[in-house]
């Protein structure tokens, strides 16, 4: 296992863990959604870095180029980015409705209000 | 990469949510730069437009409706750090078996990838391999993705379209009258942005681009218009029923291309049934399918922005001030 060869995976894992930490330990719902989007983007970075070929170029066919980077991860991540924004939009809409129903978007206060009602 | 880490850490530590949203936009932009370095130009295009553009707009709109600062008390900092550390160590242990960065013989490069690179021009005839894989080889997945975007639009509409019953009538995003420079510049810029979106849509076969990117850029132009000239003006240009119908039209177009292929005797979304020559059939199929995707993405992004923006209440003073990003709730806890 070489350091240079695996450096990109470790950076990605570090970014993922930052996003994960934000989701677990911040109470504010919007902050959690931001942490989730950091997590998602770092996963995309992982996949795209796996598709890169040393000395290759963008996968658009041209007569003067012989080596291309793999287009398959690009397609998967394209779909993933768009689906991610769709779920974020629905999540933000839910946050707006929660705010109108409870008056706050801090997780602790929402749970307190829920416990009081029961 | 270092900048990405720095930005992520500062998002975690910041209490000011508006600053965090801007930092999230910077994070998306930096990852788009990274994607370009990794030769993923289509992905960088999409990430820059979607992550740094639409995502930031939506989060700022939500901040406008909920409040700018977060409560400084965090629960379970120690437990969170422990869980994160353990997960990180396990994941790093898992990467020891992974192939080296950019190696030529890693498994991801040796199975389907060379087939796409080698055969796609002969079978489909489109220089942008990502577009040919997205629209033709994996057209079924892209159909599902378009339906997901449509569903998200429907979801946001069902959550937010009902206006809250308040005493004062809900005032929408007001026109920024005193920002004359912005208004003049954007009046000049919006037509070229729309033309650029059309270019990206139809040139996606030959360079980076395609339906998603074009749809997002088109929607961004409309959103810019709505932000600067008022939501009511924008609603007169693009009426709500029109975009709702358009979002369904895109999905319908995609599905009907597949059904036409079936009616011609081949399987669903087999484009070679659309014309005499198989390669021409692929060209028609990709063109129509990308158009459907572009229409749906545009319409859904506009719907989402309109529903968020129509929830914003009238500010206390009557002057048309900059409505985003001032906090509307003075009782939120202030920054410590």
Tab-separated table of C-alpha atoms in Angstrom, chain B residues 36-278:
chain	number	residue	atom	x	y	z
B	36	UNK	CA	-12.097	19.178	-14.399
B	37	UNK	CA	-8.649	18.100	-13.225
B	38	UNK	CA	-9.903	14.525	-13.242
B	39	UNK	CA	-11.024	14.899	-16.893
B	40	UNK	CA	-14.699	14.757	-15.936
B	41	UNK	CA	-15.857	17.839	-17.833
B	42	UNK	CA	-19.557	16.961	-18.041
B	43	UNK	CA	-19.685	16.266	-14.321
B	44	UNK	CA	-17.856	19.506	-13.523
B	45	UNK	CA	-20.354	21.426	-15.635
B	46	UNK	CA	-23.294	19.873	-13.810
B	47	UNK	CA	-21.761	20.224	-10.353
B	48	UNK	CA	-20.887	23.882	-10.911
B	49	UNK	CA	-24.331	24.806	-12.176
B	50	UNK	CA	-26.331	22.658	-9.764
B	51	UNK	CA	-24.229	22.797	-6.609
B	52	UNK	CA	-22.896	26.317	-6.750
B	53	UNK	CA	-26.010	27.761	-8.353
B	54	UNK	CA	-29.342	26.128	-7.599
B	55	UNK	CA	-28.418	24.617	-4.257
B	56	UNK	CA	-27.149	27.922	-2.894
B	57	UNK	CA	-30.271	29.758	-4.066
B	58	UNK	CA	-32.590	27.243	-2.432
B	59	UNK	CA	-30.703	27.276	0.851
B	60	UNK	CA	-30.683	31.065	0.981
B	61	UNK	CA	-34.432	31.095	0.307
B	62	UNK	CA	-34.928	28.625	3.151
B	63	UNK	CA	-32.758	30.752	5.429
B	64	UNK	CA	-34.943	33.718	4.612
B	65	UNK	CA	-37.929	31.736	5.818
B	66	UNK	CA	-36.387	30.208	8.898
B	67	UNK	CA	-33.689	32.318	10.466
B	68	UNK	CA	-30.078	33.171	10.007
B	69	UNK	CA	-28.193	31.932	13.048
B	70	UNK	CA	-28.109	28.522	14.578
B	71	UNK	CA	-28.394	27.729	18.253
B	72	UNK	CA	-24.846	27.411	19.596
B	73	UNK	CA	-25.580	24.462	21.853
B	74	UNK	CA	-24.521	21.204	20.258
B	75	UNK	CA	-25.429	17.901	21.707
B	76	UNK	CA	-23.126	14.915	21.874
B	77	UNK	CA	-19.930	16.461	20.574
B	78	UNK	CA	-17.795	13.766	22.159
B	79	UNK	CA	-20.013	10.911	20.986
B	80	UNK	CA	-20.132	12.380	17.499
B	81	UNK	CA	-16.365	12.577	17.315
B	82	UNK	CA	-15.967	9.012	18.550
B	83	UNK	CA	-18.443	7.610	16.009
B	84	UNK	CA	-16.831	9.588	13.216
B	85	UNK	CA	-13.333	8.476	14.199
B	86	UNK	CA	-14.285	4.804	14.339
B	87	UNK	CA	-16.054	4.954	10.987
B	88	UNK	CA	-13.106	6.765	9.446
B	89	UNK	CA	-10.623	4.189	10.665
B	90	UNK	CA	-12.765	1.345	9.357
B	91	UNK	CA	-13.075	3.013	5.962
B	92	UNK	CA	-9.347	3.649	5.722
B	93	UNK	CA	-8.761	0.011	6.566
B	94	UNK	CA	-11.045	-0.827	3.658
B	95	UNK	CA	-9.086	1.267	1.198
B	96	UNK	CA	-5.817	-0.619	1.649
B	97	UNK	CA	-6.942	-3.116	-0.969
B	98	UNK	CA	-8.037	-0.537	-3.466
B	99	UNK	CA	-6.110	0.105	-6.675
B	100	UNK	CA	-3.664	2.944	-6.903
B	101	UNK	CA	-4.829	6.317	-8.122
B	102	UNK	CA	-5.060	6.608	-11.935
B	103	UNK	CA	-3.646	3.139	-12.538
B	104	UNK	CA	-4.290	1.708	-15.974
B	105	UNK	CA	-5.071	-1.814	-14.914
B	106	UNK	CA	-7.590	-1.181	-12.138
B	107	UNK	CA	-10.850	-3.149	-12.445
B	108	UNK	CA	-12.881	-0.056	-13.226
B	109	UNK	CA	-10.919	0.466	-16.426
B	110	UNK	CA	-10.879	-3.053	-17.779
B	111	UNK	CA	-14.445	-4.202	-18.227
B	112	UNK	CA	-17.160	-2.048	-19.758
B	113	UNK	CA	-15.127	1.154	-20.071
B	114	UNK	CA	-12.961	0.130	-23.034
B	115	UNK	CA	-16.059	-1.162	-24.821
B	116	UNK	CA	-17.736	2.221	-24.532
B	117	UNK	CA	-14.620	4.068	-25.620
B	118	UNK	CA	-13.910	1.747	-28.497
B	119	UNK	CA	-17.343	0.977	-29.855
B	120	UNK	CA	-19.465	3.995	-29.150
B	121	UNK	CA	-18.520	5.867	-32.291
B	122	UNK	CA	-19.270	2.896	-34.509
B	123	UNK	CA	-22.560	2.091	-32.835
B	124	UNK	CA	-23.870	5.577	-32.038
B	125	UNK	CA	-21.726	8.086	-33.850
B	126	UNK	CA	-21.655	10.772	-31.176
B	127	UNK	CA	-18.268	12.179	-30.112
B	128	UNK	CA	-19.207	12.861	-26.477
B	129	UNK	CA	-19.002	9.390	-24.971
B	130	UNK	CA	-20.650	10.507	-21.727
B	131	UNK	CA	-23.734	11.678	-23.625
B	132	UNK	CA	-23.912	8.474	-25.630
B	133	UNK	CA	-23.653	6.344	-22.498
B	134	UNK	CA	-26.117	8.511	-20.580
B	135	UNK	CA	-28.761	8.734	-23.288
B	136	UNK	CA	-28.379	5.485	-25.144
B	137	UNK	CA	-26.465	2.711	-23.397
B	138	UNK	CA	-27.902	3.665	-20.010
B	139	UNK	CA	-31.012	5.415	-21.255
B	140	UNK	CA	-33.243	3.542	-18.861
B	141	UNK	CA	-31.397	4.939	-15.833
B	142	UNK	CA	-31.691	8.450	-17.222
B	143	UNK	CA	-35.425	7.923	-17.640
B	144	UNK	CA	-35.656	7.009	-13.972
B	145	UNK	CA	-33.619	10.055	-13.085
B	146	UNK	CA	-35.969	12.340	-15.021
B	147	UNK	CA	-38.912	10.828	-13.173
B	148	UNK	CA	-37.092	11.462	-9.869
B	149	UNK	CA	-36.667	15.140	-10.725
B	150	UNK	CA	-40.336	15.355	-11.667
B	151	UNK	CA	-41.290	13.675	-8.390
B	152	UNK	CA	-39.193	16.158	-6.447
B	153	UNK	CA	-41.037	18.993	-8.155
B	154	UNK	CA	-44.362	17.400	-7.276
B	155	UNK	CA	-43.175	16.884	-3.688
B	156	UNK	CA	-42.145	20.488	-3.222
B	157	UNK	CA	-45.407	21.672	-4.759
B	158	UNK	CA	-47.456	19.505	-2.439
B	159	UNK	CA	-45.512	20.695	0.611
B	160	UNK	CA	-45.298	24.403	-0.078
B	161	UNK	CA	-47.903	25.476	-2.553
B	162	UNK	CA	-50.544	26.131	0.094
B	163	UNK	CA	-50.062	29.654	1.375
B	164	UNK	CA	-49.916	30.054	5.179
B	165	UNK	CA	-53.025	31.754	6.636
B	166	UNK	CA	-51.672	35.024	7.991
B	167	UNK	CA	-53.282	38.373	8.749
B	168	UNK	CA	-51.388	40.433	6.208
B	169	UNK	CA	-51.486	39.198	2.632
B	170	UNK	CA	-48.292	37.346	1.804
B	171	UNK	CA	-46.055	39.586	-0.251
B	172	UNK	CA	-43.765	37.886	-2.683
B	173	UNK	CA	-40.133	38.757	-3.461
B	174	UNK	CA	-40.243	42.452	-4.237
B	175	UNK	CA	-38.381	44.122	-7.065
B	176	UNK	CA	-34.983	45.545	-6.232
B	177	UNK	CA	-35.680	49.063	-7.392
B	178	UNK	CA	-32.580	50.788	-6.148
B	179	UNK	CA	-30.134	48.248	-7.518
B	180	UNK	CA	-30.046	49.922	-10.901
B	181	UNK	CA	-26.704	48.493	-11.930
B	182	UNK	CA	-27.913	44.957	-11.315
B	183	UNK	CA	-31.100	45.526	-13.253
B	184	UNK	CA	-29.381	47.050	-16.260
B	185	UNK	CA	-26.648	44.427	-16.395
B	186	UNK	CA	-29.047	41.562	-16.035
B	187	UNK	CA	-31.318	42.894	-18.752
B	188	UNK	CA	-28.319	42.682	-21.047
B	189	UNK	CA	-27.188	39.306	-19.753
B	190	UNK	CA	-30.369	37.257	-19.594
B	191	UNK	CA	-30.854	36.726	-23.362
B	192	UNK	CA	-27.257	35.484	-23.861
B	193	UNK	CA	-27.705	33.151	-20.885
B	194	UNK	CA	-30.821	31.696	-22.495
B	195	UNK	CA	-29.047	31.287	-25.819
B	196	UNK	CA	-26.110	29.651	-24.050
B	197	UNK	CA	-28.507	27.229	-22.410
B	198	UNK	CA	-29.919	26.297	-25.813
B	199	UNK	CA	-26.384	25.887	-27.146
B	200	UNK	CA	-25.448	23.585	-24.292
B	201	UNK	CA	-28.618	21.591	-24.843
B	202	UNK	CA	-28.087	20.865	-28.491
B	203	UNK	CA	-24.303	20.771	-28.543
B	204	UNK	CA	-24.159	18.172	-25.825
B	205	UNK	CA	-23.310	15.552	-28.420
B	206	UNK	CA	-20.060	17.190	-29.428
B	207	UNK	CA	-18.760	18.757	-26.274
B	208	UNK	CA	-19.575	18.818	-22.598
B	209	UNK	CA	-23.218	19.549	-22.064
B	210	UNK	CA	-26.587	17.932	-22.482
B	211	UNK	CA	-30.044	18.089	-21.016
B	212	UNK	CA	-29.330	18.541	-17.302
B	213	UNK	CA	-26.804	21.324	-17.591
B	214	UNK	CA	-28.893	23.180	-20.157
B	215	UNK	CA	-32.027	22.878	-18.035
B	216	UNK	CA	-30.280	24.257	-14.969
B	217	UNK	CA	-28.771	27.193	-16.868
B	218	UNK	CA	-32.133	28.022	-18.425
B	219	UNK	CA	-33.796	27.952	-15.018
B	220	UNK	CA	-31.000	30.102	-13.567
B	221	UNK	CA	-31.717	32.824	-16.108
B	222	UNK	CA	-35.408	32.825	-15.196
B	223	UNK	CA	-34.573	32.842	-11.482
B	224	UNK	CA	-32.243	35.813	-11.997
B	225	UNK	CA	-35.072	37.645	-13.702
B	226	UNK	CA	-37.460	36.787	-10.886
B	227	UNK	CA	-35.035	37.931	-8.198
B	228	UNK	CA	-34.335	41.299	-9.778
B	229	UNK	CA	-37.694	42.256	-11.244
B	230	UNK	CA	-40.068	40.733	-8.737
B	231	UNK	CA	-41.825	37.437	-8.563
B	232	UNK	CA	-45.119	38.815	-9.871
B	233	UNK	CA	-43.463	40.087	-13.037
B	234	UNK	CA	-41.773	36.755	-13.561
B	235	UNK	CA	-45.072	34.967	-12.949
B	236	UNK	CA	-46.643	36.978	-15.743
B	237	UNK	CA	-43.899	35.881	-18.106
B	238	UNK	CA	-43.860	32.241	-17.086
B	239	UNK	CA	-47.185	31.333	-15.569
B	240	UNK	CA	-47.415	28.637	-12.934
B	241	UNK	CA	-49.713	26.294	-14.898
B	242	UNK	CA	-47.345	26.512	-17.866
B	243	UNK	CA	-44.304	25.286	-15.963
B	244	UNK	CA	-46.327	22.609	-14.257
B	245	UNK	CA	-47.469	21.269	-17.604
B	246	UNK	CA	-43.953	21.595	-19.044
B	247	UNK	CA	-42.438	19.504	-16.276
B	248	UNK	CA	-44.744	16.662	-17.191
B	249	UNK	CA	-44.195	17.165	-20.929
B	250	UNK	CA	-40.500	16.409	-20.586
B	251	UNK	CA	-41.063	13.083	-18.889
B	252	UNK	CA	-43.813	12.278	-21.374
B	253	UNK	CA	-41.479	13.004	-24.287
B	254	UNK	CA	-38.868	10.666	-22.891
B	255	UNK	CA	-41.382	7.901	-22.294
B	256	UNK	CA	-43.001	8.279	-25.686
B	257	UNK	CA	-39.653	7.874	-27.449
B	258	UNK	CA	-39.425	4.530	-25.726
B	259	UNK	CA	-42.989	3.601	-26.593
B	260	UNK	CA	-42.466	4.548	-30.247
B	261	UNK	CA	-39.499	2.209	-30.321
B	262	UNK	CA	-41.701	-0.520	-28.937
B	263	UNK	CA	-44.421	0.165	-31.490
B	264	UNK	CA	-41.840	-0.200	-34.242
B	265	UNK	CA	-41.089	-3.705	-33.136
B	266	UNK	CA	-37.976	-3.322	-31.002
B	267	UNK	CA	-37.603	-3.136	-27.237
B	268	UNK	CA	-38.312	-0.078	-25.044
B	269	UNK	CA	-35.884	2.808	-25.674
B	270	UNK	CA	-34.101	0.962	-28.485
B	271	UNK	CA	-33.316	3.931	-30.678
B	272	UNK	CA	-32.317	1.967	-33.736
B	273	UNK	CA	-36.019	1.538	-34.464
B	274	UNK	CA	-36.537	5.253	-35.029
B	275	UNK	CA	-35.016	5.567	-38.492
B	276	UNK	CA	-33.868	3.403	-41.376
B	277	UNK	CA	-30.226	3.544	-40.415
B	278	UNK	CA	-29.382	2.400	-36.890
